[in-house]
Short mmCIF file of N, CA and C in Angstrom, two decimals:
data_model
loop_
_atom_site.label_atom_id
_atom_site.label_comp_id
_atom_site.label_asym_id
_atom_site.label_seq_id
_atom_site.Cartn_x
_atom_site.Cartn_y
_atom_site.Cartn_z
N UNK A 1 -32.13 -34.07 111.26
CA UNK A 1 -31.75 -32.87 111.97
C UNK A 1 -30.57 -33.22 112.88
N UNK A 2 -29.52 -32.12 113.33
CA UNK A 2 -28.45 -32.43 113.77
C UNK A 2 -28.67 -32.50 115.06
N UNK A 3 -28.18 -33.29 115.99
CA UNK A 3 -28.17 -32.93 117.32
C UNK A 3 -26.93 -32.16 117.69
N UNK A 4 -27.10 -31.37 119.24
CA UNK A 4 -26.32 -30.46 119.81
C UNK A 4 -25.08 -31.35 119.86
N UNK A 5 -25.28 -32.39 119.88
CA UNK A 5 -24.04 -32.92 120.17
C UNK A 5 -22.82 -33.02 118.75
N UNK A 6 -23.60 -33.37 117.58
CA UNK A 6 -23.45 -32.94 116.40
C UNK A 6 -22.48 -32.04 116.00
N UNK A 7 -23.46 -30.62 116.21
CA UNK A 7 -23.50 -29.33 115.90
C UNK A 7 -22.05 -28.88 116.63
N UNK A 8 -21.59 -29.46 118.07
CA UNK A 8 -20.59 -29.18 119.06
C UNK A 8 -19.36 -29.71 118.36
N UNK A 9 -19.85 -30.94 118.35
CA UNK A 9 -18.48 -31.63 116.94
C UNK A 9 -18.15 -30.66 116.16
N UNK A 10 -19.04 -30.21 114.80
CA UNK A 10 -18.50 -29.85 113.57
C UNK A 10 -18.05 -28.23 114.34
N UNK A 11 -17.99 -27.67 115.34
CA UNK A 11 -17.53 -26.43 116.02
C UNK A 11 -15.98 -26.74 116.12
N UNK A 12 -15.63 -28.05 116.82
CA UNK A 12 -14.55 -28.43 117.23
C UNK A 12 -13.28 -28.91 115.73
N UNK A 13 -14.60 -29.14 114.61
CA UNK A 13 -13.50 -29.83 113.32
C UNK A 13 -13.98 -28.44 112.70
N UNK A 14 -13.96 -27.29 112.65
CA UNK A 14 -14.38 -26.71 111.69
C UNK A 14 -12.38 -26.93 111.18
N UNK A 15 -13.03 -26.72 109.08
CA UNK A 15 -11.34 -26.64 109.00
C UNK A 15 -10.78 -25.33 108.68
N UNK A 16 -9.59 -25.58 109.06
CA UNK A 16 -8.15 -25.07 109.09
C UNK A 16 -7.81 -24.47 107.76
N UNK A 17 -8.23 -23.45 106.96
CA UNK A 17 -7.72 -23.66 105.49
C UNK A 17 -6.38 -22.85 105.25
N UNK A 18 -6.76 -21.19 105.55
CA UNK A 18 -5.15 -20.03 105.32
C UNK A 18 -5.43 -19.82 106.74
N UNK A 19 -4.89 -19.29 107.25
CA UNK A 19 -4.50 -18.35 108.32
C UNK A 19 -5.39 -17.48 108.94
N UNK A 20 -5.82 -16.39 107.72
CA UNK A 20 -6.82 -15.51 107.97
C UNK A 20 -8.43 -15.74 107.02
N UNK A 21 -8.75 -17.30 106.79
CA UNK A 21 -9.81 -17.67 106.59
C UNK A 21 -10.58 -18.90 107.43
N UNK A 22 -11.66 -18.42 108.02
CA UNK A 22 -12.66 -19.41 108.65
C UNK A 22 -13.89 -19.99 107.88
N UNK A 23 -13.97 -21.44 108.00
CA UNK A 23 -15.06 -21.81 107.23
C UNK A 23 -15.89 -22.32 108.22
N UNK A 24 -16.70 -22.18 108.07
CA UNK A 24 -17.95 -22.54 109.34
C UNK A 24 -19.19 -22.94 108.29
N UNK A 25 -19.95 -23.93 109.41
CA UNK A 25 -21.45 -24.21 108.44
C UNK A 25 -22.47 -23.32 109.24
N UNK A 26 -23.27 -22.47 108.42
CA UNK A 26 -24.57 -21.91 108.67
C UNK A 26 -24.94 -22.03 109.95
N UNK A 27 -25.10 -23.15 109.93
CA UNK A 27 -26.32 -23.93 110.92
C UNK A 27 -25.24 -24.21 112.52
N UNK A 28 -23.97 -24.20 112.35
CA UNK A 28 -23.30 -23.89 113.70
C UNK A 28 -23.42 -22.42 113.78
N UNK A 29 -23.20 -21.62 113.24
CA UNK A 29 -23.08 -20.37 112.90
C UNK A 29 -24.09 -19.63 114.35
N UNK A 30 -25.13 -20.15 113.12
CA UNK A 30 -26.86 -19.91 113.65
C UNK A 30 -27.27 -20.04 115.41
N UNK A 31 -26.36 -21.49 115.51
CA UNK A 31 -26.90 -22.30 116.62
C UNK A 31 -26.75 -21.15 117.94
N UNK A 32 -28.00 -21.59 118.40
CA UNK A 32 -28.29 -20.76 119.90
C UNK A 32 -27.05 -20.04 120.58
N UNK A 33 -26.13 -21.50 121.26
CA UNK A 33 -24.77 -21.34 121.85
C UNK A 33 -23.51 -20.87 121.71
N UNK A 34 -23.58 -20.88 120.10
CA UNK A 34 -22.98 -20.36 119.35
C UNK A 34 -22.84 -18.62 119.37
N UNK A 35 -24.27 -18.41 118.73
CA UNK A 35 -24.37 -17.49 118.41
C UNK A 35 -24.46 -16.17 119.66
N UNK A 36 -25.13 -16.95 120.61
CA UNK A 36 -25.16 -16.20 121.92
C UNK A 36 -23.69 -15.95 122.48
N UNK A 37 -22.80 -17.15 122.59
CA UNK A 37 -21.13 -16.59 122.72
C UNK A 37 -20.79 -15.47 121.84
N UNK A 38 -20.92 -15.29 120.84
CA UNK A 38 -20.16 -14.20 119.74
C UNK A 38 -21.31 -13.37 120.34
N UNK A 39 -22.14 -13.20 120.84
CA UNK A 39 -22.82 -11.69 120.80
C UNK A 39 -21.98 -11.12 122.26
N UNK A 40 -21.79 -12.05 123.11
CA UNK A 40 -21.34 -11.87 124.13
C UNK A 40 -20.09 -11.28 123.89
N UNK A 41 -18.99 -12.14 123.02
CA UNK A 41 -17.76 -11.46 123.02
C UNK A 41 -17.63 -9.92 122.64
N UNK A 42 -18.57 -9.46 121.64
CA UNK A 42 -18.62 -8.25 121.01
C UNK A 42 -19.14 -6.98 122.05
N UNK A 43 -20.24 -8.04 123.27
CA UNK A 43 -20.22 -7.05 123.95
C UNK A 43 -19.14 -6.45 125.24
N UNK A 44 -17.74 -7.33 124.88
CA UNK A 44 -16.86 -6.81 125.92
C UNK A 44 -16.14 -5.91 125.14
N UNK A 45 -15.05 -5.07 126.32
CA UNK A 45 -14.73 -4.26 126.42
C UNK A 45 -12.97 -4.69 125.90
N UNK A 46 -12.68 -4.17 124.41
CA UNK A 46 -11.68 -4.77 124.13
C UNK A 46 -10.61 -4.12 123.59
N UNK A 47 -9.51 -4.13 123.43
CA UNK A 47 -8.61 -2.88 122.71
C UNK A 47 -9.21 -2.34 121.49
N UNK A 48 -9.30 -1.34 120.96
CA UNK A 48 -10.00 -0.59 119.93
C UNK A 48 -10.01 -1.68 118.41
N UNK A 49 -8.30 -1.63 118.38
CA UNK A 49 -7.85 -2.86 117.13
C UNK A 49 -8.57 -4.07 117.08
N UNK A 50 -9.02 -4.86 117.99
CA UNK A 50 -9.61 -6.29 117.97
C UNK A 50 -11.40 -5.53 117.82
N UNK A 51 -11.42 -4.91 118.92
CA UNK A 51 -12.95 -4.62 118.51
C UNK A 51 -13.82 -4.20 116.96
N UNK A 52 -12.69 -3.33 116.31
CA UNK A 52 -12.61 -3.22 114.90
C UNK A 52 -13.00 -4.41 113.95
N UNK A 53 -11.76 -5.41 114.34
CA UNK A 53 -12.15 -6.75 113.50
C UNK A 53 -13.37 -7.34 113.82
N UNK A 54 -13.60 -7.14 115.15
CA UNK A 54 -14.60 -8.05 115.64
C UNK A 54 -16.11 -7.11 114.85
N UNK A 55 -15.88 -6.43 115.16
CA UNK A 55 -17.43 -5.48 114.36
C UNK A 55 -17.32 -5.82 112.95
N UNK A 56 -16.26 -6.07 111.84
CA UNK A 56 -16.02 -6.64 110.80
C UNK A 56 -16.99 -7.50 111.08
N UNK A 57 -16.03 -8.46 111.43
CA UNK A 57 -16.73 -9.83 111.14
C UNK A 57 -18.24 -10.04 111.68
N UNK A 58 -18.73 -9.43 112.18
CA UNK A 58 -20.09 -9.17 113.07
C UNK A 58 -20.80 -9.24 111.98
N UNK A 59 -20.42 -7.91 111.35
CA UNK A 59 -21.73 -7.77 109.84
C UNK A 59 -21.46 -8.75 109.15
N UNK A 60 -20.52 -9.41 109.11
CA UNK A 60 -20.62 -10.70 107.77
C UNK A 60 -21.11 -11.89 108.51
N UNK A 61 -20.99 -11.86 109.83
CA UNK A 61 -21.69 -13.05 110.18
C UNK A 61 -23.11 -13.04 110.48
N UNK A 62 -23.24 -11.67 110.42
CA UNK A 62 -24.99 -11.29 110.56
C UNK A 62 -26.23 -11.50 109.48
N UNK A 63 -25.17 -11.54 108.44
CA UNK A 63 -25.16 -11.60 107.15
C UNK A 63 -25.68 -12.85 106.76
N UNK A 64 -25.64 -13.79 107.32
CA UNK A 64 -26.09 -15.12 107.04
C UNK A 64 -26.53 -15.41 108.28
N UNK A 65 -26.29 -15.11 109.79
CA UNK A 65 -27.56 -15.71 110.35
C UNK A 65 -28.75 -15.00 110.31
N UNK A 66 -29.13 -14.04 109.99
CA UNK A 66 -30.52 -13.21 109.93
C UNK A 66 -31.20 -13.82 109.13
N UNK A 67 -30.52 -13.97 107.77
CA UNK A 67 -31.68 -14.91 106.33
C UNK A 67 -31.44 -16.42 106.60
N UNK A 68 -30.28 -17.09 107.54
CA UNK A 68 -31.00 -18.39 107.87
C UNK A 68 -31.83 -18.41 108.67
N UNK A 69 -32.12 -17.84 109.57
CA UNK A 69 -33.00 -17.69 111.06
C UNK A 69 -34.27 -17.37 110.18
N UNK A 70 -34.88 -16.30 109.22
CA UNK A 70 -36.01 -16.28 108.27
C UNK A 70 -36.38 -17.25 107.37
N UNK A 71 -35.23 -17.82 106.50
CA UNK A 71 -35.06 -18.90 106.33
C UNK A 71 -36.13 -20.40 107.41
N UNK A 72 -35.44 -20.55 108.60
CA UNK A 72 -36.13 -21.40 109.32
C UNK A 72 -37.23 -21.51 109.26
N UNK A 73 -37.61 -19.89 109.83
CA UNK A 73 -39.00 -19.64 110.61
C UNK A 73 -39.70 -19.96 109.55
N UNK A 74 -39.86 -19.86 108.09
CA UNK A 74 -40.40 -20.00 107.18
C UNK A 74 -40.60 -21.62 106.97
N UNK A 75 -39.52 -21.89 106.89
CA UNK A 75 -39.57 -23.41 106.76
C UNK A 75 -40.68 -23.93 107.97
N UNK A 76 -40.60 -23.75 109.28
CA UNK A 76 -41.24 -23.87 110.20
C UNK A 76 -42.53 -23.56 109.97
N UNK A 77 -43.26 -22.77 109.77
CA UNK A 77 -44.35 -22.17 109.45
C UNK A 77 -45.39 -22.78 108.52
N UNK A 78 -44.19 -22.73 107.20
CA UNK A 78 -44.94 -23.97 106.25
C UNK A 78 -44.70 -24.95 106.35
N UNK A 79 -44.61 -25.55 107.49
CA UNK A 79 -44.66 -27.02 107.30
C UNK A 79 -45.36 -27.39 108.22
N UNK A 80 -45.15 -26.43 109.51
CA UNK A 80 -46.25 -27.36 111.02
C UNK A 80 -47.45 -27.52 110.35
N UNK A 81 -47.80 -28.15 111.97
CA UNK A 81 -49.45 -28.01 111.66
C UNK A 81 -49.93 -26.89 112.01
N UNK A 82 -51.43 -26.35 111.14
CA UNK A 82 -52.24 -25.20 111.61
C UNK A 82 -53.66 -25.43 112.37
N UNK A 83 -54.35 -24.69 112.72
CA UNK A 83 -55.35 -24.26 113.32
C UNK A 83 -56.33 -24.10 112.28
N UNK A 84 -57.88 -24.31 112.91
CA UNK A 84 -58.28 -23.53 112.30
C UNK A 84 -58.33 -21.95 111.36
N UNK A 85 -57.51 -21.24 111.86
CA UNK A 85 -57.26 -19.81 111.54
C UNK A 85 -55.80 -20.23 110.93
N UNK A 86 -54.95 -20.87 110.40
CA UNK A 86 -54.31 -21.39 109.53
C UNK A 86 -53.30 -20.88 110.34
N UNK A 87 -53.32 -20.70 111.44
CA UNK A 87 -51.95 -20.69 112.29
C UNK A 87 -50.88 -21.68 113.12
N UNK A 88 -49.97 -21.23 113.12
CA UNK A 88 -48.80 -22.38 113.54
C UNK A 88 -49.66 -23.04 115.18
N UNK A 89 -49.63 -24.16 115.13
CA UNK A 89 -49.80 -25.03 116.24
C UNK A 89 -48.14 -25.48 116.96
N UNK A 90 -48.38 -24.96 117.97
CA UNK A 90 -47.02 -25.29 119.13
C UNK A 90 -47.34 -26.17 120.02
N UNK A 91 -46.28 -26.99 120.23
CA UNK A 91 -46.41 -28.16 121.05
C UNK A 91 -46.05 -27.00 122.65
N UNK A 92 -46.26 -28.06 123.98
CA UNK A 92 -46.26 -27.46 125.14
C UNK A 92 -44.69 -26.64 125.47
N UNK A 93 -43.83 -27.58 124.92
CA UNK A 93 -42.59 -27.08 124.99
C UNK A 93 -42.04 -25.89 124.50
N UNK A 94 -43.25 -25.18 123.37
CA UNK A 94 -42.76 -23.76 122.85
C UNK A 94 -41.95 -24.52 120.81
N UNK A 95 -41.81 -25.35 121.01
CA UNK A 95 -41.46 -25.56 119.58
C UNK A 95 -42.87 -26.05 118.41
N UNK A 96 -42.60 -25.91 117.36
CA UNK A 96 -43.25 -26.39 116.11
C UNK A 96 -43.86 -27.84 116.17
N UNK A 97 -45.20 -27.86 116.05
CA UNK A 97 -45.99 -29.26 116.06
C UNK A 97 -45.95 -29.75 114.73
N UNK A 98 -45.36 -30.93 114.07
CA UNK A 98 -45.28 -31.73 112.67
C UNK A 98 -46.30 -32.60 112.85
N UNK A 99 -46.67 -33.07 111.53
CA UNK A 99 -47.06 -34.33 111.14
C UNK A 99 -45.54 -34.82 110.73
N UNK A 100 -45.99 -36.79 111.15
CA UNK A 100 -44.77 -37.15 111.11
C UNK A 100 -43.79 -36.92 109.27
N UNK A 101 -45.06 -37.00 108.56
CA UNK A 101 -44.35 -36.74 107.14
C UNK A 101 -43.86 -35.56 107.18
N UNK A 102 -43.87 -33.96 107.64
CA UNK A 102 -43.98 -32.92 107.39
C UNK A 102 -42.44 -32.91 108.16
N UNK A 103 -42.40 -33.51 109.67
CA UNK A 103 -41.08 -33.61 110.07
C UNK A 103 -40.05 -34.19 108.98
N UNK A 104 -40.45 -35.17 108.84
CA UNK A 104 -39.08 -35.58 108.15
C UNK A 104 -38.68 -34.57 106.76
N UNK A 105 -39.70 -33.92 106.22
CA UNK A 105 -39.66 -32.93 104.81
C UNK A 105 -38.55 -31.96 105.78
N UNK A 106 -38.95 -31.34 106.75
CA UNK A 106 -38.41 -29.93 107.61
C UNK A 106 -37.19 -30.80 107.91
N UNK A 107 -36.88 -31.89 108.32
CA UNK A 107 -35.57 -32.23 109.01
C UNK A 107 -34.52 -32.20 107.24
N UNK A 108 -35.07 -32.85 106.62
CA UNK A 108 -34.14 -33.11 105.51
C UNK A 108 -34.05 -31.75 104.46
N UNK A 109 -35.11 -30.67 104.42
CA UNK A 109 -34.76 -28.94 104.29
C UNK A 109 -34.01 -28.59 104.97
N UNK A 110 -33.95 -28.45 106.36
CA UNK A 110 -33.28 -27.78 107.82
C UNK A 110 -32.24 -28.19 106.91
N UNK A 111 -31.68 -29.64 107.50
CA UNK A 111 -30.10 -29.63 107.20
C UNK A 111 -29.40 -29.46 106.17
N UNK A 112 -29.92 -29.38 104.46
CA UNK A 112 -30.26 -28.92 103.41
C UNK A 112 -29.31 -27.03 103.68
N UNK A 113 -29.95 -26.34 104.32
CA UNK A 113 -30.12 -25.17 104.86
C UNK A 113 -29.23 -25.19 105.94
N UNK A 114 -28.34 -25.37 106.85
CA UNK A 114 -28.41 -25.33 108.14
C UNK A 114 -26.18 -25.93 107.62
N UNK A 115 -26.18 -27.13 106.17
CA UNK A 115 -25.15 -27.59 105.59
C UNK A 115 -24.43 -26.53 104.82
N UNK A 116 -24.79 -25.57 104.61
CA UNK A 116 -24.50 -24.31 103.87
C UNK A 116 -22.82 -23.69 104.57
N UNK A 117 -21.94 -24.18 103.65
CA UNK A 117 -20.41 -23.45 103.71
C UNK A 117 -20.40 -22.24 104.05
N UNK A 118 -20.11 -20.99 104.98
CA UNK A 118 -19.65 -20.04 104.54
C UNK A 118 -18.68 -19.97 105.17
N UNK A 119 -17.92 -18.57 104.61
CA UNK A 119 -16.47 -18.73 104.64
C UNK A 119 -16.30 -17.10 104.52
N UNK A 120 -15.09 -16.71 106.14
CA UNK A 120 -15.06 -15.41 106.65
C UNK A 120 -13.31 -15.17 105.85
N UNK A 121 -12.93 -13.96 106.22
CA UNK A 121 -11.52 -13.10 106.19
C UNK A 121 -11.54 -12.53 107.39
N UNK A 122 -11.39 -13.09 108.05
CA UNK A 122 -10.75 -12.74 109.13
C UNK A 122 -9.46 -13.05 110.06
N UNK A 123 -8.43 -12.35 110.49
CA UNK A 123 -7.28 -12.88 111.61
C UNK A 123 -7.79 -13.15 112.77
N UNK A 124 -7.57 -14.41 113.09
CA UNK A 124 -8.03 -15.30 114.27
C UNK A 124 -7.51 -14.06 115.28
N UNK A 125 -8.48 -14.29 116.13
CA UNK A 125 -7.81 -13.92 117.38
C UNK A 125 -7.18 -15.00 118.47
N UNK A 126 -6.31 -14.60 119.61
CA UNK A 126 -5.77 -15.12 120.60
C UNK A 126 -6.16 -14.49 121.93
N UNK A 127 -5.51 -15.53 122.97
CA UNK A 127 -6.83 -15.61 123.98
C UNK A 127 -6.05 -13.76 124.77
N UNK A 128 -4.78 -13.92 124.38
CA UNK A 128 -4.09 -12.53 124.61
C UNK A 128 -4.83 -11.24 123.86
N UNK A 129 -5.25 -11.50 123.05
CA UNK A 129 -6.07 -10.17 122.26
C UNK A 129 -7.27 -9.96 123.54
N UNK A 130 -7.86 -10.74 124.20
CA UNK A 130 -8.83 -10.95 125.00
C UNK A 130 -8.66 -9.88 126.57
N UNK A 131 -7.17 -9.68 126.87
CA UNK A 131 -6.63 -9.02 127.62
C UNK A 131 -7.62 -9.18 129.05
N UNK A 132 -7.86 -8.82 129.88
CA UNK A 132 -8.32 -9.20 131.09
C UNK A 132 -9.72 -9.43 130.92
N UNK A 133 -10.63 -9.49 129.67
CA UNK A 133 -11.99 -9.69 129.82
C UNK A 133 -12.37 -10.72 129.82
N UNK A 134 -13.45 -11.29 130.42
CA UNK A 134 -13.79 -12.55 131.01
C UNK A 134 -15.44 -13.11 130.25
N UNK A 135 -14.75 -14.82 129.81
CA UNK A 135 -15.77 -15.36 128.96
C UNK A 135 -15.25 -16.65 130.11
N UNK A 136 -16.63 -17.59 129.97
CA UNK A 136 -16.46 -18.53 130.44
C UNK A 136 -16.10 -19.85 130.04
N UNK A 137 -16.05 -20.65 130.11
CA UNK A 137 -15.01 -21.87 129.29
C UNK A 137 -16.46 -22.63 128.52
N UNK A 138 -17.42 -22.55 128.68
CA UNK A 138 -18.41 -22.75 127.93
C UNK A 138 -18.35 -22.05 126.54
N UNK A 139 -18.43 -20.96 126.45
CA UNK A 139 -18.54 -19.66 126.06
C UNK A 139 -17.54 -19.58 124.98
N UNK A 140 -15.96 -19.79 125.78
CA UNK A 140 -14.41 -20.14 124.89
C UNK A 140 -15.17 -21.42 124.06
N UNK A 141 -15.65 -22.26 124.20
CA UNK A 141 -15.80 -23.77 123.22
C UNK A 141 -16.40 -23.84 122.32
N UNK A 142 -17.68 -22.69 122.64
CA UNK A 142 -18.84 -22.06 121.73
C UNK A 142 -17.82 -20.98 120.55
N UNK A 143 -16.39 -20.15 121.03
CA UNK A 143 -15.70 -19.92 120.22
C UNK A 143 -14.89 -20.11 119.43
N UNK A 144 -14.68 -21.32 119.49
CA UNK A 144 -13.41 -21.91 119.65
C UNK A 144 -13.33 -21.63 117.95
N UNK A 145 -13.67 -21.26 116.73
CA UNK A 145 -13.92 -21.54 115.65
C UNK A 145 -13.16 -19.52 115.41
N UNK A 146 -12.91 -19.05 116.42
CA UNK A 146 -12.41 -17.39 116.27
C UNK A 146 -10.94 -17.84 116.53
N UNK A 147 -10.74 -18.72 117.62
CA UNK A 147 -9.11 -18.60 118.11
C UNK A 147 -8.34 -19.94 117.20
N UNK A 148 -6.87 -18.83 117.15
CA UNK A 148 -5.80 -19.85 116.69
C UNK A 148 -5.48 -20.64 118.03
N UNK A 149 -5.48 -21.97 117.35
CA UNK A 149 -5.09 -22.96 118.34
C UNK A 149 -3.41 -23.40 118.83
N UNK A 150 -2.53 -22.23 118.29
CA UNK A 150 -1.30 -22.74 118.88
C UNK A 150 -1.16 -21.58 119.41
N UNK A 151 0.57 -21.51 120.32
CA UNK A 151 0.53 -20.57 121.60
C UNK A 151 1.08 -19.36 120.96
N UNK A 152 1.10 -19.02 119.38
CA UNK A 152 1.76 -17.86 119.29
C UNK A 152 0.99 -16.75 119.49
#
């Protein structure tokens, strides 16, 4: 399984292919920080034109985190341990209790799942399309995979 630290990397190398294509893996896609930045950006207040694209790309990126996130939970489900009543057992922390064999099955599915290419049409935005609305530099790093990286 990837760590955050990982997951932050392949955000920072996603590649470069045309202009108006992004390739991203699933499983950054998916990720908490990730995904919580892009909900955030969509909920600002933005010139009509960018908001357009941005609702574009919304449904296609929704598009694959909804059936990986079911995806998971499934994976999760069948694999913890159960209860008597054949229900998921959670550790104190709120996550999924394994046997150690069952972890390593779920870690080497997850990333299996989580390694999955997809690949948007979309025109990058710039931090100028952004016009006075305010994301935080956390938030920008968690995006960084929307903006063109030179100053035009």
């Amino acid at each position: 399984m990837q760590t955050k630290e990982a997951l932050e990397k392949e955000i920072i190398e996603v590649e470069k292919t045309l202009e108006n294509v992004i390739k991203i893996k699933v499983g950054v896609l998916a990720y908490k920080d990730v995904y919580s930045a892009f909900t955030k950006l969509r909920k600002l207040n933005l010139r009509a034109s960018i908001g357009w694209r941005l609702m574009n790309l919304a449904k296609q990126v929704d598009g694959y985190v909804f059936p990986f996130e079911t995806a998971r939970m499934k994976l999760c489900t069948d694999l913890c341990k159960k209860d008597e009543q054949d229900k998921p057992i959670m550790k104190a922390d709120g996550h999924f209790d394994f046997t150690d064999e069952n972890r390593d099955k779920f870690a080497e599915q997850f990333d299996e799942l989580a390694n999955e290419e997809v690949q948007f049409e979309f025109k990058k935005l710039s931090l100028f399309d952004l016009g006075d609305a305010e994301l935080s530099t956390n938030d920008l790093m968690n995006l960084e995979w929307l903006f063109k990286l030179d100053d035009d």
